[in-house]
Coordinates of C-alpha atoms and ligand atoms in Angstrom, one line a residue:
M1 CA -4.6 -1.9 -11.5
N2 CA -4.8 -3.2 -15.0
K3 CA -2.0 -5.7 -14.9
F4 CA -2.5 -9.2 -13.6
F5 CA -0.4 -12.3 -13.8
F6 CA -1.7 -15.2 -15.8
K7 CA -0.6 -18.3 -14.1
N8 CA 0.1 -21.6 -15.7
C9 CA -1.4 -23.5 -12.8
R10 CA 0.1 -26.9 -13.6
N11 CA -1.9 -29.9 -12.6
A12 CA -4.1 -27.9 -10.3
F13 CA -7.1 -30.0 -11.2
A14 CA -5.3 -33.3 -10.8
A15 CA -5.7 -33.1 -7.0
I16 CA -9.5 -32.8 -7.3
S17 CA -10.9 -36.3 -7.7
S18 CA -14.5 -35.5 -6.7
I19 CA -15.1 -33.0 -9.4
A20 CA -18.3 -33.6 -11.4
I21 CA -17.5 -33.9 -15.1
F22 CA -20.2 -33.9 -17.7
A23 CA -20.2 -32.7 -21.3
A24 CA -22.2 -29.6 -22.0
A25 CA -24.5 -29.7 -25.0
L26 CA -22.4 -29.1 -28.0
P27 CA -23.4 -26.2 -30.2
S28 CA -22.9 -27.0 -33.9
F29 CA -20.1 -24.5 -34.3
A30 CA -17.8 -26.2 -31.8
A31 CA -16.7 -28.8 -34.3
K32 CA -13.4 -29.6 -32.6
V33 CA -13.0 -27.9 -29.2
V34 CA -15.5 -29.1 -26.6
I35 CA -15.9 -27.6 -23.1
L36 CA -16.5 -30.0 -20.3
N37 CA -18.2 -28.2 -17.4
G38 CA -16.3 -29.3 -14.3
D39 CA -18.2 -27.2 -11.8
D40 CA -20.3 -28.5 -8.9
Q41 CA -24.0 -27.6 -8.6
S42 CA -24.7 -23.9 -8.1
V43 CA -21.0 -23.0 -8.5
G44 CA -19.1 -21.3 -11.4
F45 CA -20.7 -22.4 -14.7
N46 CA -23.8 -23.6 -12.7
D47 CA -24.3 -20.4 -10.7
T48 CA -28.1 -19.7 -11.0
R49 CA -28.1 -16.0 -9.9
A50 CA -30.0 -13.9 -12.4
V51 CA -28.2 -11.2 -14.4
A52 CA -29.0 -9.0 -17.4
P53 CA -27.4 -10.0 -20.8
V54 CA -24.2 -8.1 -21.4
G55 CA -22.0 -7.3 -24.5
G56 CA -23.6 -9.8 -26.9
N57 CA -23.9 -12.6 -24.3
P58 CA -27.6 -13.5 -24.0
G59 CA -27.2 -15.5 -20.8
T60 CA -29.6 -14.6 -18.0
T61 CA -27.8 -16.3 -15.1
V62 CA -24.2 -15.8 -14.1
G63 CA -23.5 -19.5 -14.9
E64 CA -25.1 -19.3 -18.4
Q65 CA -23.0 -16.2 -19.2
R66 CA -19.8 -17.9 -18.0
L67 CA -20.5 -21.0 -20.1
N68 CA -21.5 -18.9 -23.2
A69 CA -18.3 -17.0 -22.9
M70 CA -16.3 -20.2 -22.5
K71 CA -17.9 -21.8 -25.5
F72 CA -17.2 -18.6 -27.5
V73 CA -13.5 -19.1 -26.7
A74 CA -13.7 -22.7 -27.7
E75 CA -15.3 -21.6 -31.0
I76 CA -12.4 -19.3 -31.8
W77 CA -9.9 -22.0 -31.0
G78 CA -11.9 -24.5 -33.1
R79 CA -11.8 -22.1 -36.1
T80 CA -8.0 -21.7 -35.6
L81 CA -6.9 -25.3 -35.2
T82 CA -8.3 -26.5 -38.4
G83 CA -5.7 -29.2 -39.1
T84 CA -6.9 -31.8 -36.6
S85 CA -9.4 -34.5 -37.1
Q86 CA -9.5 -35.1 -33.3
T87 CA -11.9 -33.6 -30.9
I88 CA -10.2 -31.4 -28.3
E89 CA -11.9 -31.7 -24.9
V90 CA -11.2 -29.0 -22.3
L91 CA -12.3 -29.5 -18.7
A92 CA -13.1 -26.0 -17.4
G93 CA -14.2 -24.8 -14.1
F94 CA -14.1 -22.0 -11.5
L95 CA -12.0 -22.3 -8.4
P96 CA -11.2 -19.7 -5.7
L97 CA -7.6 -18.7 -6.6
G98 CA -7.3 -15.8 -4.1
C99 CA -7.1 -12.1 -4.5
D100 CA -3.5 -11.6 -5.4
G101 CA -4.3 -10.7 -9.0
T102 CA -4.3 -14.3 -10.4
L103 CA -6.9 -14.6 -13.1
A104 CA -6.7 -18.1 -14.4
G105 CA -4.6 -21.0 -15.3
A106 CA -4.5 -23.8 -17.8
N107 CA -2.4 -26.6 -19.2
A108 CA -2.5 -29.8 -21.1
W109 CA -4.1 -32.6 -19.1
Q110 CA -1.3 -34.9 -20.2
F111 CA 1.7 -35.1 -22.5
S112 CA 2.7 -37.9 -24.9
R113 CA 5.9 -38.9 -26.6
D114 CA 7.1 -41.5 -29.1
F115 CA 3.7 -42.2 -30.4
A116 CA 3.2 -43.2 -34.0
N117 CA 4.0 -40.4 -36.4
A118 CA 5.7 -38.3 -33.7
P119 CA 7.9 -35.9 -35.6
L120 CA 10.7 -35.8 -32.9
R121 CA 11.7 -38.8 -30.9
G122 CA 12.0 -38.7 -27.2
T123 CA 10.0 -35.4 -27.1
W124 CA 6.9 -34.5 -25.2
Y125 CA 3.9 -33.1 -27.0
H126 CA 0.8 -31.6 -25.4
A127 CA -2.2 -34.0 -25.6
A128 CA -4.2 -32.0 -28.2
L129 CA -1.1 -31.7 -30.5
A130 CA -0.1 -35.3 -29.9
N131 CA -3.6 -36.5 -31.0
K132 CA -3.4 -34.3 -34.1
L133 CA -0.1 -35.6 -35.1
A134 CA -1.0 -39.2 -34.3
G135 CA -4.4 -38.9 -36.1
V136 CA -6.1 -40.7 -33.2
D137 CA -7.1 -40.0 -29.6
L138 CA -4.0 -41.5 -27.9
D139 CA -5.8 -42.3 -24.6
A140 CA -9.1 -43.5 -26.2
A141 CA -8.3 -47.1 -25.3
R142 CA -8.1 -46.4 -21.6
D143 CA -11.0 -47.0 -19.3
D144 CA -11.2 -43.4 -18.4
P145 CA -10.2 -41.3 -21.4
A146 CA -9.1 -37.9 -20.2
P147 CA -9.7 -34.5 -21.7
E148 CA -6.9 -32.9 -23.6
A149 CA -6.6 -29.8 -21.5
F150 CA -8.0 -28.1 -18.4
A151 CA -8.6 -24.4 -17.7
I152 CA -9.5 -22.8 -14.3
A153 CA -10.9 -19.3 -13.8
N154 CA -10.6 -17.5 -10.5
L155 CA -14.0 -17.6 -8.8
D156 CA -12.9 -15.0 -6.2
L157 CA -12.7 -12.3 -8.8
D158 CA -16.5 -11.9 -8.8
R159 CA -16.5 -11.5 -5.0
P160 CA -17.1 -7.8 -4.1
D161 CA -14.5 -7.9 -1.3
C162 CA -11.8 -9.4 -3.6
L163 CA -9.9 -6.7 -5.5
P164 CA -12.8 -4.2 -5.0
G165 CA -13.8 -2.6 -8.3
V166 CA -12.5 -5.5 -10.4
S167 CA -14.6 -8.4 -11.6
W168 CA -15.0 -10.7 -14.7
Y169 CA -16.7 -9.2 -17.8
Y170 CA -18.6 -11.9 -19.7
G171 CA -19.5 -9.9 -22.8
L172 CA -18.4 -11.4 -26.1
D173 CA -17.6 -8.0 -27.7
G174 CA -14.2 -7.3 -26.2
K175 CA -15.5 -4.1 -24.6
A176 CA -14.9 -4.6 -20.9
P177 CA -15.6 -1.5 -18.9
P178 CA -12.9 -0.1 -16.5
G179 CA -12.4 -2.7 -13.7
G180 CA -13.8 -5.5 -16.0
E181 CA -11.5 -8.4 -16.7
D182 CA -12.4 -9.7 -20.1
F183 CA -13.2 -13.4 -19.5
V184 CA -13.1 -14.2 -23.2
R185 CA -9.7 -12.6 -23.8
V186 CA -8.2 -14.2 -20.6
M187 CA -9.6 -17.7 -21.4
L188 CA -8.5 -17.4 -25.0
H189 CA -5.0 -16.9 -23.6
E190 CA -5.4 -19.8 -21.1
L191 CA -6.5 -22.3 -23.7
G192 CA -3.4 -21.3 -25.6
H193 CA -1.4 -22.9 -22.8
G194 CA -3.7 -25.9 -22.8
M195 CA -3.3 -26.5 -26.5
S196 CA 0.5 -26.3 -26.4
F197 CA 1.8 -22.8 -25.6
A198 CA 4.2 -23.8 -22.8
T199 CA 7.4 -25.7 -22.3
T200 CA 7.1 -29.0 -20.4
T201 CA 10.5 -28.4 -18.8
D202 CA 10.6 -26.9 -15.3
E203 CA 12.0 -23.4 -16.0
A204 CA 12.8 -22.9 -12.3
T205 CA 15.2 -25.9 -12.2
G206 CA 16.0 -26.6 -15.9
E207 CA 14.9 -30.2 -15.3
Y208 CA 13.1 -32.0 -18.1
L209 CA 9.7 -33.6 -17.5
Q210 CA 10.6 -37.2 -16.5
G211 CA 14.0 -36.9 -18.3
F212 CA 12.7 -35.9 -21.8
P213 CA 12.5 -32.5 -23.4
G214 CA 9.3 -31.0 -24.8
V215 CA 8.8 -29.9 -28.4
W216 CA 9.3 -26.3 -27.2
D217 CA 12.8 -27.0 -26.1
H218 CA 13.8 -27.6 -29.7
F219 CA 12.9 -24.0 -30.5
L220 CA 14.0 -22.1 -27.4
Y221 CA 17.3 -20.6 -28.3
D222 CA 19.7 -18.7 -26.0
N223 CA 21.6 -15.9 -27.7
T224 CA 24.4 -15.9 -25.1
L225 CA 25.2 -19.6 -25.2
N226 CA 24.2 -19.8 -28.9
R227 CA 22.4 -23.1 -28.2
R228 CA 18.9 -24.5 -28.1
W229 CA 17.5 -25.8 -24.8
V230 CA 17.8 -29.4 -26.1
D231 CA 21.5 -28.8 -26.5
M232 CA 22.0 -27.5 -22.9
N233 CA 22.5 -29.2 -19.6
V234 CA 20.2 -28.6 -16.6
A235 CA 22.2 -25.7 -15.1
E236 CA 22.4 -24.0 -18.5
R237 CA 18.6 -24.2 -19.0
K238 CA 18.0 -22.8 -15.5
A239 CA 20.3 -19.9 -16.3
S240 CA 18.8 -19.4 -19.8
A241 CA 15.3 -19.0 -18.2
L242 CA 16.6 -15.9 -16.5
N243 CA 18.5 -14.6 -19.5
N244 CA 16.3 -11.5 -20.0
E245 CA 15.8 -10.6 -23.7
Q246 CA 18.4 -13.2 -24.8
L247 CA 16.0 -16.2 -24.9
V248 CA 14.3 -16.2 -28.2
W249 CA 12.0 -18.4 -30.4
S250 CA 14.0 -19.9 -33.3
G251 CA 11.0 -21.3 -35.3
F252 CA 11.0 -20.2 -39.0
T253 CA 7.3 -19.5 -39.3
T254 CA 7.1 -17.3 -36.3
F255 CA 10.2 -15.4 -37.4
I256 CA 8.7 -14.6 -40.8
D257 CA 5.3 -13.7 -39.3
A258 CA 6.9 -11.5 -36.6
Q259 CA 8.2 -9.2 -39.3
R260 CA 4.6 -8.3 -40.3
T261 CA 3.1 -8.5 -36.8
L262 CA 5.4 -6.6 -34.5
A263 CA 5.8 -2.8 -34.9
I264 CA 9.1 -1.1 -35.3
K265 CA 9.8 1.0 -32.1
P266 CA 12.7 2.9 -30.5
Q267 CA 14.8 0.6 -28.3
L268 CA 17.5 1.8 -26.0
D269 CA 20.4 -0.5 -25.4
L270 CA 23.8 0.0 -23.8
F271 CA 27.2 -1.1 -24.9
V272 CA 29.8 -1.6 -22.1
T273 CA 33.6 -1.9 -22.5
G274 CA 36.3 -2.1 -19.9
A275 CA 34.4 -4.0 -17.3
S276 CA 35.5 -7.7 -17.2
Q277 CA 32.2 -9.2 -16.1
L278 CA 29.8 -7.0 -18.1
Q279 CA 30.8 -6.6 -21.7
G280 CA 29.0 -5.7 -24.9
F281 CA 25.3 -5.3 -25.3
V282 CA 23.3 -4.7 -22.1
V283 CA 19.5 -4.4 -22.0
S284 CA 18.2 -1.1 -20.8
G285 CA 14.7 0.2 -20.3
I286 CA 13.5 3.6 -19.3
P287 CA 11.0 6.2 -20.5
N288 CA 12.4 8.7 -23.0
F289 CA 12.0 11.9 -20.9
G290 CA 12.8 15.0 -22.9
L291 CA 15.0 13.7 -25.8
P292 CA 13.6 13.4 -29.3
E293 CA 13.1 9.8 -30.4
G294 CA 16.4 8.3 -31.8
S295 CA 18.6 10.9 -30.2
R296 CA 19.4 9.2 -26.9
R297 CA 23.1 8.9 -27.8
G298 CA 26.2 9.5 -25.8
S299 CA 29.2 7.7 -24.5
G300 CA 31.5 8.3 -21.6
L301 CA 33.6 6.9 -18.7
I302 CA 31.5 5.9 -15.8
A303 CA 31.4 7.1 -12.2
F304 CA 29.4 5.5 -9.4
T305 CA 27.7 8.2 -7.4
D306 CA 27.6 6.2 -4.1
D307 CA 25.6 9.0 -2.6
A308 CA 25.5 8.0 1.1
R309 CA 23.0 10.6 2.2
P310 CA 20.0 9.1 3.9
T311 CA 17.7 10.7 1.4
G312 CA 18.6 8.1 -1.2
D313 CA 21.2 7.8 -4.0
G314 CA 21.0 10.9 -6.2
C315 CA 17.7 12.1 -4.7
L316 CA 19.0 15.6 -3.6
P317 CA 20.9 18.1 -5.7
F318 CA 24.5 16.9 -5.9
D319 CA 26.9 18.7 -3.5
G320 CA 30.4 19.8 -4.5
A321 CA 32.2 16.4 -4.1
L322 CA 29.5 14.4 -5.7
A323 CA 29.2 16.8 -8.6
A324 CA 33.0 16.7 -9.2
K325 CA 32.7 12.9 -9.4
V326 CA 30.2 12.7 -12.2
R327 CA 31.0 15.8 -14.2
G328 CA 31.6 14.8 -17.8
R329 CA 30.8 11.2 -17.0
I330 CA 28.0 8.6 -17.1
A331 CA 26.7 8.6 -13.6
I332 CA 25.8 5.2 -12.2
I333 CA 23.0 5.6 -9.6
N334 CA 21.1 3.1 -7.6
R335 CA 17.3 3.1 -8.1
G336 CA 15.1 3.7 -5.1
V337 CA 13.6 6.1 -2.5
C338 CA 12.8 8.9 -5.0
A339 CA 11.6 9.1 -8.6
I340 CA 14.0 8.1 -11.5
V341 CA 13.3 11.5 -13.1
D342 CA 14.6 13.4 -10.1
K343 CA 17.9 11.4 -10.0
V344 CA 18.5 12.0 -13.7
L345 CA 17.8 15.7 -13.4
N346 CA 20.1 16.1 -10.4
A347 CA 22.9 14.3 -12.4
Q348 CA 22.3 16.5 -15.4
N349 CA 22.5 19.6 -13.3
A350 CA 25.8 18.4 -11.9
G351 CA 27.2 18.1 -15.4
A352 CA 26.8 14.3 -16.1
R353 CA 26.8 13.2 -19.7
G354 CA 24.3 10.5 -19.1
V355 CA 22.8 8.3 -16.3
V356 CA 22.6 4.6 -15.9
L357 CA 20.3 3.5 -13.0
I358 CA 20.6 0.1 -11.3
Q359 CA 17.4 -1.8 -10.6
N360 CA 16.7 -2.2 -6.8
T361 CA 15.0 -5.6 -7.0
P362 CA 16.1 -8.9 -8.5
T363 CA 13.3 -8.9 -11.0
F364 CA 14.0 -7.0 -14.2
F365 CA 12.4 -6.9 -17.6
R366 CA 11.9 -4.2 -20.2
F367 CA 8.3 -3.2 -20.5
A368 CA 6.9 -1.7 -23.7
F369 CA 7.4 1.7 -22.2
P370 CA 5.6 4.7 -23.7
F371 CA 8.6 6.0 -25.6
E372 CA 6.9 9.1 -26.6
R373 CA 9.0 12.1 -25.8
D374 CA 7.8 14.2 -22.9
T375 CA 8.3 17.7 -24.4
T376 CA 7.8 19.4 -21.0
S377 CA 10.7 17.5 -19.5
P378 CA 13.9 19.5 -18.8
I379 CA 16.1 16.4 -19.2
R380 CA 18.5 16.5 -22.2
I381 CA 20.9 13.7 -21.3
P382 CA 20.3 10.0 -22.1
A383 CA 19.3 7.7 -19.3
G384 CA 19.1 3.9 -19.0
L385 CA 18.1 1.3 -16.4
I386 CA 20.0 -2.0 -16.0
S387 CA 19.2 -5.1 -13.9
Q388 CA 20.4 -5.5 -10.3
Q389 CA 22.5 -8.5 -11.5
D390 CA 24.2 -6.5 -14.3
G391 CA 24.7 -3.7 -11.8
A392 CA 26.6 -6.0 -9.5
K393 CA 28.7 -7.3 -12.3
L394 CA 29.6 -3.8 -13.3
R395 CA 30.5 -2.8 -9.8
A396 CA 32.6 -5.9 -9.3
S397 CA 34.6 -5.5 -12.5
A398 CA 34.7 -1.9 -13.5
S399 CA 38.1 -0.4 -14.3
T400 CA 39.1 3.2 -14.7
F401 CA 38.5 2.8 -18.4
T402 CA 35.0 1.4 -18.2
T403 CA 32.9 3.1 -20.8
I404 CA 29.2 3.0 -21.5
S405 CA 27.6 4.0 -24.8
F406 CA 23.9 4.6 -25.3
I407 CA 22.6 3.0 -28.5
D408 CA 19.2 4.3 -29.6
T409 CA 18.0 2.0 -32.3
R410 CA 14.7 1.1 -33.9
R411 CA 13.7 -2.5 -34.3
R412 CA 10.6 -4.7 -34.0
A413 CA 9.5 -4.4 -30.4
G414 CA 9.8 -7.8 -28.6
T415 CA 12.5 -9.1 -30.9
D416 CA 16.3 -9.4 -30.7
L417 CA 18.8 -7.7 -32.9
F418 CA 18.1 -10.3 -35.6
G419 CA 14.3 -9.9 -35.4
R420 CA 13.6 -13.2 -33.6
P421 CA 10.7 -12.9 -31.1
Q422 CA 11.8 -13.0 -27.4
L423 CA 10.3 -15.1 -24.7
F424 CA 9.5 -13.7 -21.3
A425 CA 12.7 -14.4 -19.3
P426 CA 12.9 -11.9 -16.4
T427 CA 16.1 -11.9 -14.3
A428 CA 14.3 -13.6 -11.4
N429 CA 12.0 -16.6 -12.1
I430 CA 8.2 -16.0 -12.0
Q431 CA 7.0 -19.6 -11.7
G432 CA 4.7 -20.6 -14.5
S433 CA 5.1 -17.3 -16.3
S434 CA 8.8 -17.2 -17.2
V435 CA 9.6 -18.8 -20.6
S436 CA 6.1 -19.9 -21.5
H437 CA 5.0 -16.4 -22.7
W438 CA 6.2 -13.8 -25.2
N439 CA 8.3 -11.0 -23.9
V440 CA 6.3 -8.1 -22.4
S441 CA 8.2 -5.6 -24.7
A442 CA 6.3 -6.9 -27.7
S443 CA 4.2 -4.3 -29.4
P444 CA 1.3 -4.4 -30.4
N445 CA 0.6 -6.6 -27.4
L446 CA 0.4 -10.3 -28.1
L447 CA -2.3 -12.6 -26.7
M448 CA 0.4 -14.8 -25.1
E449 CA 2.2 -12.2 -23.1
P450 CA 2.2 -12.8 -19.3
F451 CA 0.1 -9.9 -18.3
A452 CA -3.4 -9.0 -19.2
V453 CA -3.5 -5.4 -20.4
G454 CA -6.8 -5.6 -22.2
D455 CA -5.8 -4.6 -25.7
E456 CA -4.5 -8.0 -26.8
S457 CA -5.8 -9.2 -30.1
L458 CA -8.7 -11.6 -30.2
T459 CA -7.3 -13.2 -33.3
L460 CA -4.6 -15.9 -33.0
R461 CA -3.1 -15.3 -36.4
P462 CA -0.7 -12.9 -38.0
P463 CA -0.7 -10.0 -38.7
G464 CA -2.7 -9.6 -35.4
D465 CA -0.9 -12.2 -33.3
L466 CA 1.8 -14.9 -33.3
T467 CA 0.1 -17.7 -31.4
L468 CA -0.8 -19.7 -34.5
S469 CA 2.6 -19.0 -36.0
L470 CA 4.4 -20.6 -33.0
F471 CA 1.9 -23.5 -33.2
K472 CA 2.8 -24.1 -36.8
D473 CA 6.5 -24.3 -35.9
I474 CA 5.8 -27.1 -33.4
G475 CA 3.6 -29.2 -35.6
W476 CA 0.1 -27.8 -35.7
Ligands
LIG501 ZN1 -0.3 -17.3 -19.6

């Protein structure tokens, strides 16, 4: 119950024309980032219900606490983005976003390109960054100058009947109790999107925003195509957004900073030969079971179990024919019905040298699994898990010589083989989350990962985090 999507709710505010906008009194510390309270009377930041102060937040009404926490977030951002002379206005408010686990959303209010001093021609920049680079507020001459960014928090989360046991925590100390969603941490993340942590390109279709790439697209690099997003066509970008673990950030500052921010962890990969459609490195993810770290090695010819029993593929002890099929081989078993650990144990007992499971849903990505060895586990063969898409390629093209090797390496968690940080690119698109976040396998957890775990750093800088590093790459 501790994982929730952040959603990058694009333009959600644009449809609301009647919203009351007024500037909150600016405390002296918010030199650059100003919160505009966008809530109606008695709602959200204006909720007058009395509450006791919590976690360093002195507010005595729900609304006061919310606004205090939001300004606290703005203060952190203000201290971080020191290179701009321009005020950054953030229109913030609470809206009912439902009870599906959505916490919040944010984005730039608008994007600019080809302004004076723009480093890259024909390229979109988020408003706050564009103003910084231009040295002026680019929309100041308009009759209705707009804020630079907007941020929405889910009002429903504080309803007792919405995700019972879960509600916002408005303390400023980062010490949310169980069931408390840390508002400061979540909105710190959301303002990251508002400031410029997102591509402007539609990752679901690969289409540029109004025909022009965003500054992100100059740094999104696909290891399979060996090309940046700006050098791809629409179809290639669409495919690249689903290229799990192969979509990386190519910026120099972030690369350097990643080497002192991300921890070195065991990583299990597979190497496939003899299958025409699935060759070479294949991403795998699974807990370590009983093998000591670094010893999940092995190699062998593969055998699909195709266990047709209604109990599920590999869920019962293998009978004679099934055991003969997998003995001395790498057993390929479909995920589902029973626990992974049962399938691997059954294969081991039948004499398999290793197991590769195939994911049973289109969505696949490698979590930062707890790779600690389970010393009580009886499993002594290596096991991996591959995506449904890779499983289909393997099945369609495997020959009698198809071999899978387990490669148990150590590298910085959340980086590719060259140490470049990976973007979140699961095998099925998660609208608004795919591409515009770091990969979930990063460790320690980064602020701009797509799920709130609760232990993300409240700093935006290395060696605690890579948000500012990425910002420097794009012009902050
Ligand atoms: Zn996000």
